[in-house]
CSV table of C-alpha atoms in Angstrom, one decimal:
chain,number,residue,atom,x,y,z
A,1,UNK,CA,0.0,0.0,0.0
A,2,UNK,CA,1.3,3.2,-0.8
A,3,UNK,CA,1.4,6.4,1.3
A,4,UNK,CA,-1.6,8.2,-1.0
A,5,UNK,CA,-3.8,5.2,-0.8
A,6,UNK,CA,-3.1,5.0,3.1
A,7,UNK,CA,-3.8,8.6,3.3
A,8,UNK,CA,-6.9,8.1,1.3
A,9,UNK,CA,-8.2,5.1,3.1
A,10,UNK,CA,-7.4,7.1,6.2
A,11,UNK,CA,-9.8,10.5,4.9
A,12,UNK,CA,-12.2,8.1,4.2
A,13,UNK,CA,-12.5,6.3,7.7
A,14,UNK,CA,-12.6,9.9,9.0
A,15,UNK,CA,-15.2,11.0,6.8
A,16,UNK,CA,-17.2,7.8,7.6
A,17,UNK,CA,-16.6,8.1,11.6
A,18,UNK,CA,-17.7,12.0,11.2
A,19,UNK,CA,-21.3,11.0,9.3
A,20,UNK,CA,-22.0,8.6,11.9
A,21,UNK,CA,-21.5,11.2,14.7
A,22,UNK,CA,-23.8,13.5,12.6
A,23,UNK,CA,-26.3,10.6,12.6
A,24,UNK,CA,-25.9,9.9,16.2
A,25,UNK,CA,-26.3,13.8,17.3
A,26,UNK,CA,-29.6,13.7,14.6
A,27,UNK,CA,-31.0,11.2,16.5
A,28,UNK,CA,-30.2,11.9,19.8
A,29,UNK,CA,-31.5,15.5,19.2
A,30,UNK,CA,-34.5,14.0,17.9
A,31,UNK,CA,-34.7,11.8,21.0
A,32,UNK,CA,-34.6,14.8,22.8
A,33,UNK,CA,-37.0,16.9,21.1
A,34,UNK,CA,-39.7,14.0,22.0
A,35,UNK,CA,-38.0,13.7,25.7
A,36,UNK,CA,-39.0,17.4,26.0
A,37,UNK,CA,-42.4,17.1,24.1
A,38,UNK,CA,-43.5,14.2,26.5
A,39,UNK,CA,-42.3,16.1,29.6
A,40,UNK,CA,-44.0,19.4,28.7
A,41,UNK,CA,-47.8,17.0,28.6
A,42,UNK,CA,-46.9,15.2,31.4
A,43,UNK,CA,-46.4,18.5,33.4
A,44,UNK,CA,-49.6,20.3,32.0
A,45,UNK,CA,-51.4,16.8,33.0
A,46,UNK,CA,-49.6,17.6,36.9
A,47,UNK,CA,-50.3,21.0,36.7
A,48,UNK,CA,-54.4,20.3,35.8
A,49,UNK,CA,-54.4,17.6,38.6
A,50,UNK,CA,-52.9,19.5,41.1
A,51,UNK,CA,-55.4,22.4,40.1
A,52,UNK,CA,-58.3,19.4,40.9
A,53,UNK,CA,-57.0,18.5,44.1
A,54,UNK,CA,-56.5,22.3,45.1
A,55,UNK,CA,-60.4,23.0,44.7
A,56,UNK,CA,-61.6,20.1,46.0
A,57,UNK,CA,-59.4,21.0,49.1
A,58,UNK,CA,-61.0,24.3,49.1
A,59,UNK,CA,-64.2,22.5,49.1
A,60,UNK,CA,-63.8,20.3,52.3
A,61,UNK,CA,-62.1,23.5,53.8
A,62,UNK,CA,-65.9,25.3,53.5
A,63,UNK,CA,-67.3,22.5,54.3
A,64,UNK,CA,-65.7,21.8,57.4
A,65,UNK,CA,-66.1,25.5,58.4
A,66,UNK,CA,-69.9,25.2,57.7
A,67,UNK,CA,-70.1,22.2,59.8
A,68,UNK,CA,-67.9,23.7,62.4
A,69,UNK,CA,-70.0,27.1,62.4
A,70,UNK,CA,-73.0,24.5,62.7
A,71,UNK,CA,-71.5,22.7,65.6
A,72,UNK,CA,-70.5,25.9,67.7
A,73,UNK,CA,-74.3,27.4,67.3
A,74,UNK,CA,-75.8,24.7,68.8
């Protein structure tokens, strides 16, 4: 083998190794993207839950008033 077509062999690995990196970084990024997408939902979900759960505590909290206030009148 001479030292152009070990040079050239040796470009071409390079190139190779650099256009699998890109793949890898496209899909990864991608990966990401959907990591983020799926997070965002599953935090609006939390959020709307939470929201739920803080009214229905408000709810007991008047109840319990009511039915205190009716307990202390009697």
């Amino acid at each position: 083998m001479t030292d152009q077509e070990f040079r050239d062999m040796l470009l071409a690995t390079l190139a190779d190794i650099k256009e699998q990196g890109k793949e890898r970084y496209d899909r990864l990024e991608k990966r990401l993207d959907t990591i983020e997408l799926q997070a965002k939902e599953n935090n609006d979900r939390l959020e709307k839950k939470l929201d739920t759960i803080e009214s229905r505590v408000g709810g007991v909290e008047r109840d319990v008033r009511w039915v205190k206030g009716k307990l202390e009148g009697k």
